[in-house]
């Protein structure tokens, strides 16, 4: 199967923070892959902007090294690399001062799509937005891309939205949540809304519960000080996990268009019930004889910040009343695995003897490390011995189902940047969505703070605190194994 690549129109993309970690690891290698696939036109220009003094040649060298380091799929002497590097330029710009802005302005071309990617600390978003506007770099159809975290609570997110709104219209603002750019996440919408098979069953009448898991093996490592001010709730749940929940739970939008999709997601967030604190488990990974624990990584021996969270949520609407959504995410867990499991109810009546066993269908959407889907179907165990039921997976690992071309499926950042150039906001969060998500999470966080709640310790390499298992056991359910 050969994937169809539709080239985007030519563009000027300015990456503020073009020398930083995110630009080197994700944005620039991602753009290079789109260049290799033929999607990025050769006339496009990518302008790195940061305070460090450097010329174009220095920036190209930095990008060459980043691609070698972070794009393992290409050989070091890949023939397209020089062509891509030709598209690069660099300007030393201070987001908070006057330096470099005239030079940047002089580089921008008339009649070309302009996009400004703010891959810098959120404290600089306002300064950059203001200068882009007042210095006339941003035109009415220019786009501004902002990275997470988008605020740390409702008040700060609202302030950030207001600041951006002073200089940009909502249809110019692209708030990135890279989970939405994942192939499987979009496939979730294709499966739900492109098949007759699932949608009639997609409700509390047929679905027992849903599990959303984002498990990481890494700890907070070098990001300890930053992470300690955030925690799993702010870093993962408020954005990535809630976005996944929205896509599973939303009503069919009338069209696959930005506001139709985002209106439906917003309704889900607004229908989320406040969470009883008994339905939340917070954890911190413990130290071992040889490895530091969370508090050592955070350099905060009294830290109450969670590196793990599990919770049970309910959505108050006709479709979902009575079907719980269990979400969990954590660091230093047994395996790196992100998945959504839709667990269907038992058949209403079994025609088989008790010893045949009873099984439930489960649709699992794997997000990482391998993207794909799997549907657990109950069949008769082959062979003699009467009717015994077993579960077999109908497995659609993309790589196996779609062949080697799936290697060329763009990763989340590549896809999202191309969507920015195309002016398609469907996979980006709207301002009211982000605020609604904070409005739901704020009282939960405030509750922990008021109760001075201390997270439970869990072993590195485990599947999280015991209490998280109990959260499910109490309901007669269990988490899927993290593997
Ligand atoms: P980083 O490695 O610290 O890079 C920051 C960049 O900003 C550098 O290029 C820096 O270059 C530039 N910069 C700092 N102050 C500046 C100023 N006053 N004017 C102009 N440029 C300035 O940070 P990062 O990890 O790339 O993260 C960037 C953003 O992405 C943050 O909002 C972060 O939360 C978000 N994010 C990062 C990741 C990730 O994996 N790294 C993932 C998700 C979201 P100079 O020092 O030369 O100015």
Short mmCIF file of C-alpha atoms in Angstrom, two decimals, residues 289-455:
data_model
loop_
_atom_site.label_atom_id
_atom_site.label_comp_id
_atom_site.label_asym_id
_atom_site.label_seq_id
_atom_site.Cartn_x
_atom_site.Cartn_y
_atom_site.Cartn_z
CA UNK A 289 19.07 0.33 46.74
CA UNK A 290 20.66 1.49 43.52
CA UNK A 291 18.26 4.00 41.97
CA UNK A 292 17.03 7.37 43.21
CA UNK A 293 13.32 7.77 43.78
CA UNK A 294 11.02 10.59 42.73
CA UNK A 295 11.94 12.85 45.63
CA UNK A 296 15.67 12.52 44.91
CA UNK A 297 15.04 13.32 41.24
CA UNK A 298 12.92 16.30 42.20
CA UNK A 299 15.53 17.33 44.81
CA UNK A 300 12.63 17.89 47.15
CA UNK A 301 12.60 15.46 50.11
CA UNK A 302 9.12 16.62 51.18
CA UNK A 303 7.54 16.67 47.74
CA UNK A 304 3.84 15.82 47.57
CA UNK A 305 3.78 15.90 43.77
CA UNK A 306 2.43 12.78 42.08
CA UNK A 307 4.42 10.87 39.45
CA UNK A 308 1.45 8.51 39.08
CA UNK A 309 -2.28 8.99 39.04
CA UNK A 310 -5.23 6.67 38.55
CA UNK A 311 -8.82 7.83 38.61
CA UNK A 312 -12.38 6.85 37.88
CA UNK A 313 -14.52 9.41 36.05
CA UNK A 314 -18.10 9.62 34.94
CA UNK A 315 -19.63 11.51 32.07
CA UNK A 316 -23.13 12.75 32.79
CA UNK A 317 -24.99 12.36 29.54
CA UNK A 318 -27.35 9.91 27.89
CA UNK A 319 -24.64 8.01 26.09
CA UNK A 320 -22.34 7.39 29.03
CA UNK A 321 -24.35 7.47 32.26
CA UNK A 322 -23.27 4.41 34.26
CA UNK A 323 -20.11 3.59 32.25
CA UNK A 324 -16.97 4.55 34.14
CA UNK A 325 -13.83 5.82 32.45
CA UNK A 326 -10.69 4.75 34.29
CA UNK A 327 -7.55 6.71 33.49
CA UNK A 328 -4.02 6.11 34.73
CA UNK A 329 -0.61 7.45 33.90
CA UNK A 330 2.72 7.26 35.60
CA UNK A 331 6.47 7.24 35.42
CA UNK A 332 8.92 4.45 36.19
CA UNK A 333 6.34 1.79 35.47
CA UNK A 334 6.84 -1.75 34.23
CA UNK A 335 6.66 -0.94 30.52
CA UNK A 336 6.18 1.92 28.12
CA UNK A 337 2.67 1.39 26.90
CA UNK A 338 -0.15 3.72 25.95
CA UNK A 339 -3.49 2.26 25.09
CA UNK A 340 -7.22 2.72 25.26
CA UNK A 341 -9.27 -0.37 26.09
CA UNK A 342 -12.99 -0.43 25.45
CA UNK A 343 -14.37 -3.32 27.45
CA UNK A 344 -17.80 -4.47 26.31
CA UNK A 345 -20.41 -5.98 28.60
CA UNK A 346 -21.12 -9.68 29.01
CA UNK A 347 -23.63 -11.24 26.67
CA UNK A 348 -27.03 -11.00 28.36
CA UNK A 349 -27.37 -14.75 28.58
CA UNK A 350 -24.95 -17.59 28.00
CA UNK A 351 -26.22 -20.60 26.10
CA UNK A 352 -23.09 -22.55 27.02
CA UNK A 353 -22.36 -24.58 30.16
CA UNK A 354 -20.62 -22.74 32.97
CA UNK A 355 -17.37 -24.60 32.37
CA UNK A 356 -17.25 -23.20 28.83
CA UNK A 357 -16.21 -19.95 30.50
CA UNK A 358 -17.46 -16.41 29.86
CA UNK A 359 -15.59 -13.79 27.97
CA UNK A 360 -15.91 -10.15 27.12
CA UNK A 361 -15.04 -8.43 23.89
CA UNK A 362 -12.39 -5.78 24.28
CA UNK A 363 -11.32 -3.30 21.64
CA UNK A 364 -7.79 -2.12 22.37
CA UNK A 365 -6.27 0.87 20.62
CA UNK A 366 -2.51 0.83 21.02
CA UNK A 367 -0.86 4.26 20.83
CA UNK A 368 2.70 3.33 21.72
CA UNK A 369 5.18 1.80 21.40
CA UNK A 370 3.49 0.18 18.36
CA UNK A 371 0.40 1.80 16.93
CA UNK A 372 -2.46 -0.52 16.07
CA UNK A 373 -5.76 -1.99 17.14
CA UNK A 374 -6.86 -5.30 18.48
CA UNK A 375 -10.33 -6.69 18.97
CA UNK A 376 -10.70 -9.58 21.39
CA UNK A 377 -13.29 -12.00 20.02
CA UNK A 378 -14.59 -15.10 21.75
CA UNK A 379 -14.39 -18.37 19.81
CA UNK A 380 -14.53 -22.07 20.53
CA UNK A 381 -11.22 -23.52 21.58
CA UNK A 382 -10.26 -25.75 18.67
CA UNK A 383 -10.15 -29.51 19.09
CA UNK A 384 -12.15 -32.16 20.88
CA UNK A 385 -13.44 -31.85 24.42
CA UNK A 386 -16.71 -30.04 23.91
CA UNK A 387 -17.45 -26.34 23.91
CA UNK A 388 -14.79 -24.30 25.68
CA UNK A 389 -14.54 -20.61 24.91
CA UNK A 390 -11.32 -18.68 24.45
CA UNK A 391 -10.46 -15.11 23.46
CA UNK A 392 -8.45 -14.54 20.30
CA UNK A 393 -7.33 -11.13 19.10
CA UNK A 394 -8.26 -9.80 15.69
CA UNK A 395 -4.99 -7.96 15.45
CA UNK A 396 -4.34 -4.98 13.25
CA UNK A 397 -0.85 -3.85 14.03
CA UNK A 398 -0.44 -1.13 11.41
CA UNK A 399 2.96 -2.34 10.33
CA UNK A 400 1.65 -5.81 9.60
CA UNK A 401 -1.69 -4.75 8.12
CA UNK A 402 -0.45 -1.90 5.96
CA UNK A 403 3.01 -3.11 5.01
CA UNK A 404 6.37 -1.35 5.06
CA UNK A 405 4.95 1.98 3.82
CA UNK A 406 3.51 2.52 7.25
CA UNK A 407 7.07 3.49 8.22
CA UNK A 408 6.42 6.66 6.26
CA UNK A 409 3.29 7.55 8.17
CA UNK A 410 4.15 10.92 9.69
CA UNK A 411 4.68 11.06 13.41
CA UNK A 412 2.53 13.36 15.51
CA UNK A 413 4.65 16.50 15.23
CA UNK A 414 5.16 16.18 11.48
CA UNK A 415 1.47 15.80 10.85
CA UNK A 416 0.51 18.66 13.12
CA UNK A 417 3.02 21.09 11.60
CA UNK A 418 1.74 20.27 8.11
CA UNK A 419 -1.81 20.88 9.41
CA UNK A 420 -0.69 24.31 10.61
CA UNK A 421 0.60 25.12 7.14
CA UNK A 422 -2.65 23.86 5.61
CA UNK A 423 -4.60 25.98 8.09
CA UNK A 424 -6.46 22.98 9.54
CA UNK A 425 -7.19 23.35 13.26
CA UNK A 426 -9.13 20.10 13.73
CA UNK A 427 -6.37 18.43 15.74
CA UNK A 428 -5.57 21.48 17.89
CA UNK A 429 -7.21 22.54 21.11
CA UNK A 430 -9.45 25.54 21.13
CA UNK A 431 -9.14 28.11 23.93
CA UNK A 432 -12.49 27.24 25.55
CA UNK A 433 -11.60 23.53 25.54
CA UNK A 434 -8.38 24.17 27.44
CA UNK A 435 -10.18 26.37 29.94
CA UNK A 436 -12.94 23.78 30.46
CA UNK A 437 -10.30 21.11 31.09
CA UNK A 438 -8.67 23.28 33.75
CA UNK A 439 -12.03 24.10 35.27
CA UNK A 440 -12.50 20.35 35.83
CA UNK A 441 -8.98 19.63 37.13
CA UNK A 442 -8.52 22.69 39.37
CA UNK A 443 -10.90 21.57 42.18
CA UNK A 444 -9.24 18.14 42.24
CA UNK A 445 -5.79 19.66 42.70
CA UNK A 446 -7.08 22.20 45.23
CA UNK A 447 -8.63 19.33 47.20
CA UNK A 448 -5.26 17.55 47.48
CA UNK A 449 -3.60 20.73 48.56
CA UNK A 450 -6.28 21.49 51.17
CA UNK A 451 -6.06 17.95 52.58
CA UNK A 452 -2.23 17.99 52.33
CA UNK A 453 -2.55 14.63 50.64
CA UNK A 454 0.63 12.57 50.42
CA UNK A 455 1.02 10.29 47.37
#
